């Protein structure tokens, strides 16, 4: 094989998406690519994505980052899942935790055993059999040693997205990524192929390349404005269109989970960091004004607000293609996913990973790679959309206009089939390499009040006399192990090597 010339990659835009792309491409392409990132300090990042899912470990480990350094640099804390308050009805709550729920017996899934035991009056709440839930309820956390019969805690992080982008920038520049400061004023295209040839910057400068990565945020300057790739609007499924964000002082406790509390026209998030709490209110402007939403947000923050709420308008959905011509879009330039399940950074990661898997050294013929990339990206986005939509449609908040509207949403066939299958006997089938697994779907289905009518006959293979004690043993093991863990606050302080600030 002939020696290849390095790929000439230009990333338009910084922020979390741009610097994640720069750092990852520099790490894995090495001398096979020259990477230039163009951004302007005059354009601020949206910067509300502070919560993650366990797939963030693929990025941290892949880049070879030290966890303690990462926590110190980003003011990060640990996340065991999400606590949902008032989503089914006021006063109701449940957890969607990471990791395993219960323990199956042979080929018998745990949920089927739980369903049978519940019918016999021998089962507690579904979350009683999750170590993550037990730790969340007690505010405990530690990275376990892998010993014992119980699984270790599955975790992700909360962190300051702006500080994370700065950390990735240092990492990328140390590995040869060139940063160009400047406003993108135009895009030059090849007259024959229509490919992007160069970015035209202020002060009569141009940055040419062979492959362009659009990380320009909602503007989608390359994929949307220049290449005219249409936007697929999901407002009929996910009607919320505005988010307000405000930081506040931390209370003394440091919860190891994200809190999501339903409000009359949307929901409020609470994300604890070392130095502050991130708060936000996602809502539908057809049912609530910005002033009303802002007042409701400020009335429900813990600790003093540290700024005024700032609104971000959005439409849930994505570009019809994620890769067009020689341009791949990541982050908000590719689309906006409702932030309810903290998937925004994961979608950047998965897009980069997919690109690396199909990218060839010769960009002259990438039709197959581009088609595969677009097909798999569309599948991933739709499956995540379905999971988020499930939270909205399965509610009992009758008489509230927004929630009445959500219950009446016509479901996509993929979600309708999942709900029907689960209602019949608690069954779930993972399809098309979708992100959320059985335990996630099971927790949210049951948490939102979708209860199976019966259980699999496989569960009848465990005797009634053995079933209750078996479940009791699992629940007790979760409680005992969680109670032996240190407080989350103390563990974070031990990892970073110093006490947290007084109001943290």
PDB file of N, CA and C in Angstrom, residues 400-436:
ATOM      1  N   UNK A 400     -54.044  19.352  33.427  1.00  0.00           N
ATOM      2  CA  UNK A 400     -52.998  20.337  33.170  1.00  0.00           C
ATOM      3  C   UNK A 400     -52.760  20.379  31.664  1.00  0.00           C
ATOM      4  N   UNK A 401     -52.991  21.532  31.024  1.00  0.00           N
ATOM      5  CA  UNK A 401     -53.004  21.600  29.546  1.00  0.00           C
ATOM      6  C   UNK A 401     -51.765  21.003  28.881  1.00  0.00           C
ATOM      7  N   UNK A 402     -50.580  21.322  29.381  1.00  0.00           N
ATOM      8  CA  UNK A 402     -49.373  20.787  28.747  1.00  0.00           C
ATOM      9  C   UNK A 402     -49.331  19.280  28.851  1.00  0.00           C
ATOM     10  N   UNK A 403     -49.599  18.742  30.033  1.00  0.00           N
ATOM     11  CA  UNK A 403     -49.498  17.304  30.228  1.00  0.00           C
ATOM     12  C   UNK A 403     -50.637  16.559  29.546  1.00  0.00           C
ATOM     13  N   UNK A 404     -51.803  17.189  29.453  1.00  0.00           N
ATOM     14  CA  UNK A 404     -52.890  16.608  28.657  1.00  0.00           C
ATOM     15  C   UNK A 404     -52.465  16.506  27.196  1.00  0.00           C
ATOM     16  N   UNK A 405     -51.809  17.563  26.713  1.00  0.00           N
ATOM     17  CA  UNK A 405     -51.300  17.560  25.337  1.00  0.00           C
ATOM     18  C   UNK A 405     -50.296  16.424  25.125  1.00  0.00           C
ATOM     19  N   UNK A 406     -49.412  16.232  26.097  1.00  0.00           N
ATOM     20  CA  UNK A 406     -48.385  15.185  25.958  1.00  0.00           C
ATOM     21  C   UNK A 406     -49.011  13.792  25.903  1.00  0.00           C
ATOM     22  N   UNK A 407     -50.025  13.541  26.721  1.00  0.00           N
ATOM     23  CA  UNK A 407     -50.662  12.212  26.697  1.00  0.00           C
ATOM     24  C   UNK A 407     -51.332  11.928  25.367  1.00  0.00           C
ATOM     25  N   UNK A 408     -51.696  12.983  24.645  1.00  0.00           N
ATOM     26  CA  UNK A 408     -52.397  12.817  23.369  1.00  0.00           C
ATOM     27  C   UNK A 408     -51.455  12.740  22.171  1.00  0.00           C
ATOM     28  N   UNK A 409     -50.138  12.828  22.397  1.00  0.00           N
ATOM     29  CA  UNK A 409     -49.190  12.766  21.281  1.00  0.00           C
ATOM     30  C   UNK A 409     -49.300  11.411  20.585  1.00  0.00           C
ATOM     31  N   UNK A 410     -49.368  11.441  19.253  1.00  0.00           N
ATOM     32  CA  UNK A 410     -49.382  10.202  18.478  1.00  0.00           C
ATOM     33  C   UNK A 410     -47.972   9.622  18.464  1.00  0.00           C
ATOM     34  N   UNK A 411     -47.832   8.421  18.993  1.00  0.00           N
ATOM     35  CA  UNK A 411     -46.509   7.836  19.173  1.00  0.00           C
ATOM     36  C   UNK A 411     -45.910   7.362  17.858  1.00  0.00           C
ATOM     37  N   UNK A 412     -44.590   7.490  17.694  1.00  0.00           N
ATOM     38  CA  UNK A 412     -43.943   6.801  16.574  1.00  0.00           C
ATOM     39  C   UNK A 412     -44.129   5.298  16.746  1.00  0.00           C
ATOM     40  N   UNK A 413     -44.202   4.599  15.636  1.00  0.00           N
ATOM     41  CA  UNK A 413     -44.489   3.155  15.686  1.00  0.00           C
ATOM     42  C   UNK A 413     -43.465   2.407  16.529  1.00  0.00           C
ATOM     43  N   UNK A 414     -42.205   2.857  16.506  1.00  0.00           N
ATOM     44  CA  UNK A 414     -41.156   2.163  17.257  1.00  0.00           C
ATOM     45  C   UNK A 414     -41.416   2.222  18.760  1.00  0.00           C
ATOM     46  N   UNK A 415     -41.908   3.358  19.259  1.00  0.00           N
ATOM     47  CA  UNK A 415     -42.202   3.475  20.683  1.00  0.00           C
ATOM     48  C   UNK A 415     -43.505   2.771  21.031  1.00  0.00           C
ATOM     49  N   UNK A 416     -44.510   2.899  20.186  1.00  0.00           N
ATOM     50  CA  UNK A 416     -45.794   2.232  20.456  1.00  0.00           C
ATOM     51  C   UNK A 416     -45.601   0.727  20.595  1.00  0.00           C
ATOM     52  N   UNK A 417     -44.748   0.154  19.766  1.00  0.00           N
ATOM     53  CA  UNK A 417     -44.489  -1.287  19.827  1.00  0.00           C
ATOM     54  C   UNK A 417     -43.766  -1.656  21.124  1.00  0.00           C
ATOM     55  N   UNK A 418     -42.810  -0.825  21.539  1.00  0.00           N
ATOM     56  CA  UNK A 418     -42.085  -1.103  22.783  1.00  0.00           C
ATOM     57  C   UNK A 418     -43.021  -1.094  23.988  1.00  0.00           C
ATOM     58  N   UNK A 419     -43.897  -0.093  24.039  1.00  0.00           N
ATOM     59  CA  UNK A 419     -44.828   0.003  25.160  1.00  0.00           C
ATOM     60  C   UNK A 419     -45.780  -1.187  25.162  1.00  0.00           C
ATOM     61  N   UNK A 420     -46.299  -1.551  23.987  1.00  0.00           N
ATOM     62  CA  UNK A 420     -47.230  -2.680  23.905  1.00  0.00           C
ATOM     63  C   UNK A 420     -46.563  -3.977  24.346  1.00  0.00           C
ATOM     64  N   UNK A 421     -45.328  -4.202  23.924  1.00  0.00           N
ATOM     65  CA  UNK A 421     -44.602  -5.411  24.299  1.00  0.00           C
ATOM     66  C   UNK A 421     -44.364  -5.458  25.800  1.00  0.00           C
ATOM     67  N   UNK A 422     -44.040  -4.305  26.376  1.00  0.00           N
ATOM     68  CA  UNK A 422     -43.793  -4.256  27.816  1.00  0.00           C
ATOM     69  C   UNK A 422     -45.087  -4.461  28.602  1.00  0.00           C
ATOM     70  N   UNK A 423     -46.182  -3.889  28.130  1.00  0.00           N
ATOM     71  CA  UNK A 423     -47.459  -4.035  28.843  1.00  0.00           C
ATOM     72  C   UNK A 423     -47.894  -5.496  28.903  1.00  0.00           C
ATOM     73  N   UNK A 424     -47.583  -6.262  27.872  1.00  0.00           N
ATOM     74  CA  UNK A 424     -48.054  -7.641  27.809  1.00  0.00           C
ATOM     75  C   UNK A 424     -47.424  -8.491  28.900  1.00  0.00           C
ATOM     76  N   UNK A 425     -46.102  -8.447  29.028  1.00  0.00           N
ATOM     77  CA  UNK A 425     -45.459  -9.303  30.034  1.00  0.00           C
ATOM     78  C   UNK A 425     -44.087  -8.782  30.450  1.00  0.00           C
ATOM     79  N   UNK A 426     -43.910  -7.459  30.414  1.00  0.00           N
ATOM     80  CA  UNK A 426     -42.643  -6.889  30.872  1.00  0.00           C
ATOM     81  C   UNK A 426     -41.465  -7.191  29.980  1.00  0.00           C
ATOM     82  N   UNK A 427     -41.705  -7.473  28.711  1.00  0.00           N
ATOM     83  CA  UNK A 427     -40.619  -7.850  27.802  1.00  0.00           C
ATOM     84  C   UNK A 427     -40.005  -6.624  27.133  1.00  0.00           C
ATOM     85  N   UNK A 428     -38.737  -6.723  26.834  1.00  0.00           N
ATOM     86  CA  UNK A 428     -38.017  -5.668  26.126  1.00  0.00           C
ATOM     87  C   UNK A 428     -37.031  -6.329  25.181  1.00  0.00           C
ATOM     88  N   UNK A 429     -36.965  -5.845  23.945  1.00  0.00           N
ATOM     89  CA  UNK A 429     -36.001  -6.347  22.972  1.00  0.00           C
ATOM     90  C   UNK A 429     -35.169  -5.172  22.457  1.00  0.00           C
ATOM     91  N   UNK A 430     -33.876  -5.243  22.684  1.00  0.00           N
ATOM     92  CA  UNK A 430     -32.999  -4.197  22.177  1.00  0.00           C
ATOM     93  C   UNK A 430     -32.856  -4.332  20.671  1.00  0.00           C
ATOM     94  N   UNK A 431     -32.973  -3.214  19.961  1.00  0.00           N
ATOM     95  CA  UNK A 431     -32.917  -3.232  18.504  1.00  0.00           C
ATOM     96  C   UNK A 431     -31.910  -2.207  17.992  1.00  0.00           C
ATOM     97  N   UNK A 432     -31.297  -2.531  16.892  1.00  0.00           N
ATOM     98  CA  UNK A 432     -30.464  -1.602  16.133  1.00  0.00           C
ATOM     99  C   UNK A 432     -29.395  -0.929  16.997  1.00  0.00           C
ATOM    100  N   UNK A 433     -28.830  -1.697  17.928  1.00  0.00           N
ATOM    101  CA  UNK A 433     -27.730  -1.206  18.752  1.00  0.00           C
ATOM    102  C   UNK A 433     -28.101   0.076  19.489  1.00  0.00           C
ATOM    103  N   UNK A 434     -29.371   0.178  19.924  1.00  0.00           N
ATOM    104  CA  UNK A 434     -29.834   1.405  20.561  1.00  0.00           C
ATOM    105  C   UNK A 434     -29.123   1.643  21.887  1.00  0.00           C
ATOM    106  N   UNK A 435     -29.088   2.912  22.307  1.00  0.00           N
ATOM    107  CA  UNK A 435     -28.301   3.331  23.460  1.00  0.00           C
ATOM    108  C   UNK A 435     -28.831   2.764  24.774  1.00  0.00           C
ATOM    109  N   UNK A 436     -30.105   2.943  25.049  1.00  0.00           N
ATOM    110  CA  UNK A 436     -30.645   2.562  26.349  1.00  0.00           C
ATOM    111  C   UNK A 436     -31.008   1.081  26.368  1.00  0.00           C
TER     112      UNK A 436
END
